[in-house]
Amino acid sequence: EEANASASYSSITSILLSCIILFFLILTVITIQIPIVVTYFHLRFFDKIRFAFYMTFKHFGITLFLFVMLSVNIMGMLFWPPYIFLFSISIPLYIMYLFTRKPYWAIQNSMEYIEEEDEYDLKNQSHVREDYEDNNKSIDNSEKSLEELNRKIMEGKIDD
Protein backbone atom coordinates (compact mmCIF):
# COMPACT_ATOMS: atom_id res chain seq x y z
CA GLU A 1 0.00 0.00 0.00
CA GLU A 2 2.86 2.37 0.68
CA ALA A 3 4.13 1.88 -2.85
CA ASN A 4 0.65 2.64 -4.21
CA ALA A 5 0.35 5.80 -2.08
CA SER A 6 3.82 6.88 -3.09
CA ALA A 7 2.98 6.38 -6.78
CA SER A 8 -0.24 8.42 -6.48
CA TYR A 9 1.63 11.14 -4.57
CA SER A 10 4.28 11.19 -7.28
CA SER A 11 1.68 11.43 -10.06
CA ILE A 12 -0.20 14.23 -8.29
CA THR A 13 3.07 16.09 -7.77
CA SER A 14 4.03 15.71 -11.44
CA ILE A 15 0.57 16.88 -12.59
CA LEU A 16 0.72 19.88 -10.26
CA LEU A 17 4.24 20.72 -11.41
CA SER A 18 3.14 20.43 -15.05
CA CYS A 19 0.21 22.79 -14.41
CA ILE A 20 2.49 25.32 -12.72
CA ILE A 21 5.01 25.19 -15.58
CA LEU A 22 2.18 25.55 -18.12
CA PHE A 23 0.75 28.52 -16.20
CA PHE A 24 4.08 30.34 -16.15
CA LEU A 25 4.72 29.53 -19.80
CA ILE A 26 1.33 30.98 -20.78
CA LEU A 27 1.95 34.00 -18.54
CA THR A 28 5.35 34.54 -20.18
CA VAL A 29 3.92 34.29 -23.68
CA ILE A 30 1.10 36.71 -22.81
CA THR A 31 3.61 39.23 -21.48
CA ILE A 32 5.19 39.24 -24.94
CA GLN A 33 1.90 40.47 -26.44
CA ILE A 34 0.96 42.98 -23.71
CA PRO A 35 3.35 45.79 -24.81
CA ILE A 36 1.96 45.54 -28.33
CA VAL A 37 -1.63 45.65 -27.08
CA VAL A 38 -0.84 48.67 -24.90
CA THR A 39 0.75 50.44 -27.88
CA TYR A 40 -2.17 49.92 -30.25
CA PHE A 41 -5.25 50.05 -28.02
CA HIS A 42 -6.63 52.06 -25.13
CA LEU A 43 -8.37 49.40 -23.08
CA ARG A 44 -8.99 48.77 -19.42
CA PHE A 45 -6.39 46.73 -17.52
CA PHE A 46 -8.15 43.35 -17.61
CA ASP A 47 -9.30 43.90 -21.18
CA LYS A 48 -5.65 44.35 -22.17
CA ILE A 49 -4.73 41.06 -20.54
CA ARG A 50 -7.70 39.29 -22.08
CA PHE A 51 -6.96 40.71 -25.53
CA ALA A 52 -3.26 39.78 -25.21
CA PHE A 53 -4.36 36.24 -24.29
CA TYR A 54 -6.61 36.16 -27.35
CA MET A 55 -3.89 37.46 -29.68
CA THR A 56 -1.35 35.05 -28.18
CA PHE A 57 -3.31 32.03 -29.28
CA LYS A 58 -4.87 33.47 -32.42
CA HIS A 59 -1.42 34.28 -33.84
CA PHE A 60 0.44 31.50 -32.08
CA GLY A 61 3.12 31.18 -34.77
CA ILE A 62 4.08 34.83 -34.46
CA THR A 63 4.00 34.61 -30.66
CA LEU A 64 6.20 31.51 -30.68
CA PHE A 65 8.69 33.23 -32.97
CA LEU A 66 8.75 36.30 -30.71
CA PHE A 67 9.24 34.07 -27.67
CA VAL A 68 12.22 32.31 -29.28
CA MET A 69 13.66 35.62 -30.48
CA LEU A 70 13.41 37.21 -27.03
CA SER A 71 14.86 34.07 -25.40
CA VAL A 72 17.86 34.20 -27.76
CA ASN A 73 18.15 37.92 -27.00
CA ILE A 74 18.25 37.27 -23.25
CA MET A 75 20.80 34.48 -23.71
CA GLY A 76 22.94 36.80 -25.82
CA MET A 77 22.84 39.44 -23.10
CA LEU A 78 23.84 36.89 -20.44
CA PHE A 79 26.72 35.28 -22.30
CA TRP A 80 28.11 38.16 -24.36
CA PRO A 81 27.84 41.53 -22.57
CA PRO A 82 28.64 43.73 -25.63
CA TYR A 83 25.48 42.27 -27.15
CA ILE A 84 23.49 44.53 -24.82
CA PHE A 85 24.90 47.62 -26.46
CA LEU A 86 24.59 46.35 -30.02
CA PHE A 87 21.28 44.50 -30.29
CA SER A 88 19.44 44.14 -27.01
CA ILE A 89 16.57 46.63 -27.24
CA SER A 90 15.99 48.20 -30.62
CA ILE A 91 16.38 45.23 -32.95
CA PRO A 92 14.00 42.89 -31.07
CA LEU A 93 11.44 45.68 -30.75
CA TYR A 94 11.68 46.45 -34.46
CA ILE A 95 11.30 42.76 -35.34
CA MET A 96 8.28 42.55 -33.01
CA TYR A 97 6.82 45.57 -34.79
CA LEU A 98 7.42 44.04 -38.24
CA PHE A 99 5.74 40.76 -37.36
CA THR A 100 2.78 42.17 -35.46
CA ARG A 101 2.06 45.25 -37.57
CA LYS A 102 -0.44 43.71 -39.99
CA PRO A 103 -2.78 41.87 -37.59
CA TYR A 104 -2.83 44.68 -35.05
CA TRP A 105 -3.21 47.35 -37.72
CA ALA A 106 -6.20 45.51 -39.20
CA ILE A 107 -7.86 45.18 -35.80
CA GLN A 108 -7.11 48.78 -34.85
CA ASN A 109 -8.59 50.15 -38.07
CA SER A 110 -11.73 48.06 -37.77
CA MET A 111 -12.12 49.29 -34.17
CA GLU A 112 -11.69 52.91 -35.30
CA TYR A 113 -14.36 52.33 -37.92
CA ILE A 114 -16.69 50.96 -35.25
CA GLU A 115 -15.86 53.88 -32.93
CA GLU A 116 -16.57 56.35 -35.77
CA GLU A 117 -19.94 54.72 -36.36
CA ASP A 118 -20.73 54.86 -32.65
CA GLU A 119 -19.68 58.51 -32.51
CA TYR A 120 -21.83 59.23 -35.56
CA ASP A 121 -24.80 57.53 -33.93
CA LEU A 122 -24.25 59.47 -30.72
CA LYS A 123 -24.08 62.71 -32.67
CA ASN A 124 -27.30 61.84 -34.48
CA GLN A 125 -28.99 60.97 -31.22
CA SER A 126 -27.89 64.22 -29.63
CA HIS A 127 -29.03 66.08 -32.74
CA VAL A 128 -32.44 64.41 -32.51
CA ARG A 129 -32.58 65.23 -28.79
CA GLU A 130 -31.68 68.89 -29.47
CA ASP A 131 -34.35 69.12 -32.19
CA TYR A 132 -36.89 67.60 -29.81
CA GLU A 133 -35.95 70.07 -27.07
CA ASP A 134 -36.08 72.99 -29.54
CA ASN A 135 -39.53 71.89 -30.72
CA ASN A 136 -40.74 71.64 -27.13
CA LYS A 137 -39.38 75.11 -26.38
CA SER A 138 -41.10 76.59 -29.43
CA ILE A 139 -44.38 74.85 -28.49
CA ASP A 140 -44.07 76.18 -24.95
CA ASN A 141 -43.34 79.67 -26.29
CA SER A 142 -46.32 79.43 -28.66
CA GLU A 143 -48.60 78.39 -25.80
CA LYS A 144 -47.33 81.25 -23.63
CA SER A 145 -47.84 83.68 -26.50
CA LEU A 146 -51.41 82.44 -27.02
CA GLU A 147 -52.17 82.69 -23.30
CA GLU A 148 -50.76 86.20 -23.21
CA LEU A 149 -52.74 87.18 -26.31
CA ASN A 150 -55.96 85.77 -24.81
CA ARG A 151 -55.33 87.63 -21.56
CA LYS A 152 -54.82 90.94 -23.40
CA ILE A 153 -58.00 90.37 -25.41
CA MET A 154 -59.93 89.63 -22.20
CA GLU A 155 -58.59 92.78 -20.58
CA GLY A 156 -59.68 94.74 -23.65
CA LYS A 157 -56.23 95.99 -24.50
CA ILE A 158 -56.39 94.40 -27.95
CA ASP A 159 -59.43 94.33 -30.19
CA ASP A 160 -60.42 91.20 -32.04
GROMACS .gro file of C-alpha atoms in nm:
model
  160
    1GLU     CA    1   0.000   0.000   0.000
    2GLU     CA    2   0.286   0.237   0.068
    3ALA     CA    3   0.413   0.188  -0.285
    4ASN     CA    4   0.065   0.264  -0.421
    5ALA     CA    5   0.035   0.580  -0.208
    6SER     CA    6   0.382   0.688  -0.309
    7ALA     CA    7   0.298   0.638  -0.678
    8SER     CA    8  -0.024   0.842  -0.648
    9TYR     CA    9   0.163   1.114  -0.457
   10SER     CA   10   0.428   1.119  -0.728
   11SER     CA   11   0.168   1.143  -1.006
   12ILE     CA   12  -0.020   1.423  -0.829
   13THR     CA   13   0.307   1.609  -0.777
   14SER     CA   14   0.403   1.571  -1.144
   15ILE     CA   15   0.057   1.688  -1.259
   16LEU     CA   16   0.072   1.988  -1.026
   17LEU     CA   17   0.424   2.072  -1.141
   18SER     CA   18   0.314   2.043  -1.505
   19CYS     CA   19   0.021   2.279  -1.441
   20ILE     CA   20   0.249   2.532  -1.272
   21ILE     CA   21   0.501   2.519  -1.558
   22LEU     CA   22   0.218   2.555  -1.812
   23PHE     CA   23   0.075   2.852  -1.620
   24PHE     CA   24   0.408   3.034  -1.615
   25LEU     CA   25   0.472   2.953  -1.980
   26ILE     CA   26   0.133   3.098  -2.078
   27LEU     CA   27   0.195   3.400  -1.854
   28THR     CA   28   0.535   3.454  -2.018
   29VAL     CA   29   0.392   3.429  -2.368
   30ILE     CA   30   0.110   3.671  -2.281
   31THR     CA   31   0.361   3.923  -2.148
   32ILE     CA   32   0.519   3.924  -2.494
   33GLN     CA   33   0.190   4.047  -2.644
   34ILE     CA   34   0.096   4.298  -2.371
   35PRO     CA   35   0.335   4.579  -2.481
   36ILE     CA   36   0.196   4.554  -2.833
   37VAL     CA   37  -0.163   4.565  -2.708
   38VAL     CA   38  -0.084   4.867  -2.490
   39THR     CA   39   0.075   5.044  -2.788
   40TYR     CA   40  -0.217   4.992  -3.025
   41PHE     CA   41  -0.525   5.005  -2.802
   42HIS     CA   42  -0.663   5.206  -2.513
   43LEU     CA   43  -0.837   4.940  -2.308
   44ARG     CA   44  -0.899   4.877  -1.942
   45PHE     CA   45  -0.639   4.673  -1.752
   46PHE     CA   46  -0.815   4.335  -1.761
   47ASP     CA   47  -0.930   4.390  -2.118
   48LYS     CA   48  -0.565   4.435  -2.217
   49ILE     CA   49  -0.473   4.106  -2.054
   50ARG     CA   50  -0.770   3.929  -2.208
   51PHE     CA   51  -0.696   4.071  -2.553
   52ALA     CA   52  -0.326   3.978  -2.521
   53PHE     CA   53  -0.436   3.624  -2.429
   54TYR     CA   54  -0.661   3.616  -2.735
   55MET     CA   55  -0.389   3.746  -2.968
   56THR     CA   56  -0.135   3.505  -2.818
   57PHE     CA   57  -0.331   3.203  -2.928
   58LYS     CA   58  -0.487   3.347  -3.242
   59HIS     CA   59  -0.142   3.428  -3.384
   60PHE     CA   60   0.044   3.150  -3.208
   61GLY     CA   61   0.312   3.118  -3.477
   62ILE     CA   62   0.408   3.483  -3.446
   63THR     CA   63   0.400   3.461  -3.066
   64LEU     CA   64   0.620   3.151  -3.068
   65PHE     CA   65   0.869   3.323  -3.297
   66LEU     CA   66   0.875   3.630  -3.071
   67PHE     CA   67   0.924   3.407  -2.767
   68VAL     CA   68   1.222   3.231  -2.928
   69MET     CA   69   1.366   3.562  -3.048
   70LEU     CA   70   1.341   3.721  -2.703
   71SER     CA   71   1.486   3.407  -2.540
   72VAL     CA   72   1.786   3.420  -2.776
   73ASN     CA   73   1.815   3.792  -2.700
   74ILE     CA   74   1.825   3.727  -2.325
   75MET     CA   75   2.080   3.448  -2.371
   76GLY     CA   76   2.294   3.680  -2.582
   77MET     CA   77   2.284   3.944  -2.310
   78LEU     CA   78   2.384   3.689  -2.044
   79PHE     CA   79   2.672   3.528  -2.230
   80TRP     CA   80   2.811   3.816  -2.436
   81PRO     CA   81   2.784   4.153  -2.257
   82PRO     CA   82   2.864   4.373  -2.563
   83TYR     CA   83   2.548   4.227  -2.715
   84ILE     CA   84   2.349   4.453  -2.482
   85PHE     CA   85   2.490   4.762  -2.646
   86LEU     CA   86   2.459   4.635  -3.002
   87PHE     CA   87   2.128   4.450  -3.029
   88SER     CA   88   1.944   4.414  -2.701
   89ILE     CA   89   1.657   4.663  -2.724
   90SER     CA   90   1.599   4.820  -3.062
   91ILE     CA   91   1.638   4.523  -3.295
   92PRO     CA   92   1.400   4.289  -3.107
   93LEU     CA   93   1.144   4.568  -3.075
   94TYR     CA   94   1.168   4.645  -3.446
   95ILE     CA   95   1.130   4.276  -3.534
   96MET     CA   96   0.828   4.255  -3.301
   97TYR     CA   97   0.682   4.557  -3.479
   98LEU     CA   98   0.742   4.404  -3.824
   99PHE     CA   99   0.574   4.076  -3.736
  100THR     CA  100   0.278   4.217  -3.546
  101ARG     CA  101   0.206   4.525  -3.757
  102LYS     CA  102  -0.044   4.371  -3.999
  103PRO     CA  103  -0.278   4.187  -3.759
  104TYR     CA  104  -0.283   4.468  -3.505
  105TRP     CA  105  -0.321   4.735  -3.772
  106ALA     CA  106  -0.620   4.551  -3.920
  107ILE     CA  107  -0.786   4.518  -3.580
  108GLN     CA  108  -0.711   4.878  -3.485
  109ASN     CA  109  -0.859   5.015  -3.807
  110SER     CA  110  -1.173   4.806  -3.777
  111MET     CA  111  -1.212   4.929  -3.417
  112GLU     CA  112  -1.169   5.291  -3.530
  113TYR     CA  113  -1.436   5.233  -3.792
  114ILE     CA  114  -1.669   5.096  -3.525
  115GLU     CA  115  -1.586   5.388  -3.293
  116GLU     CA  116  -1.657   5.635  -3.577
  117GLU     CA  117  -1.994   5.472  -3.636
  118ASP     CA  118  -2.073   5.486  -3.265
  119GLU     CA  119  -1.968   5.851  -3.251
  120TYR     CA  120  -2.183   5.923  -3.556
  121ASP     CA  121  -2.480   5.753  -3.393
  122LEU     CA  122  -2.425   5.947  -3.072
  123LYS     CA  123  -2.408   6.271  -3.267
  124ASN     CA  124  -2.730   6.184  -3.448
  125GLN     CA  125  -2.899   6.097  -3.122
  126SER     CA  126  -2.789   6.422  -2.963
  127HIS     CA  127  -2.903   6.608  -3.274
  128VAL     CA  128  -3.244   6.441  -3.251
  129ARG     CA  129  -3.258   6.523  -2.879
  130GLU     CA  130  -3.168   6.889  -2.947
  131ASP     CA  131  -3.435   6.912  -3.219
  132TYR     CA  132  -3.689   6.760  -2.981
  133GLU     CA  133  -3.595   7.007  -2.707
  134ASP     CA  134  -3.608   7.299  -2.954
  135ASN     CA  135  -3.953   7.189  -3.072
  136ASN     CA  136  -4.074   7.164  -2.713
  137LYS     CA  137  -3.938   7.511  -2.638
  138SER     CA  138  -4.110   7.659  -2.943
  139ILE     CA  139  -4.438   7.485  -2.849
  140ASP     CA  140  -4.407   7.618  -2.495
  141ASN     CA  141  -4.334   7.967  -2.629
  142SER     CA  142  -4.632   7.943  -2.866
  143GLU     CA  143  -4.860   7.839  -2.580
  144LYS     CA  144  -4.733   8.125  -2.363
  145SER     CA  145  -4.784   8.368  -2.650
  146LEU     CA  146  -5.141   8.244  -2.702
  147GLU     CA  147  -5.217   8.269  -2.330
  148GLU     CA  148  -5.076   8.620  -2.321
  149LEU     CA  149  -5.274   8.718  -2.631
  150ASN     CA  150  -5.596   8.577  -2.481
  151ARG     CA  151  -5.533   8.763  -2.156
  152LYS     CA  152  -5.482   9.094  -2.340
  153ILE     CA  153  -5.800   9.037  -2.541
  154MET     CA  154  -5.993   8.963  -2.220
  155GLU     CA  155  -5.859   9.278  -2.058
  156GLY     CA  156  -5.968   9.474  -2.365
  157LYS     CA  157  -5.623   9.599  -2.450
  158ILE     CA  158  -5.639   9.440  -2.795
  159ASP     CA  159  -5.943   9.433  -3.019
  160ASP     CA  160  -6.042   9.120  -3.204
   0.00000   0.00000   0.00000
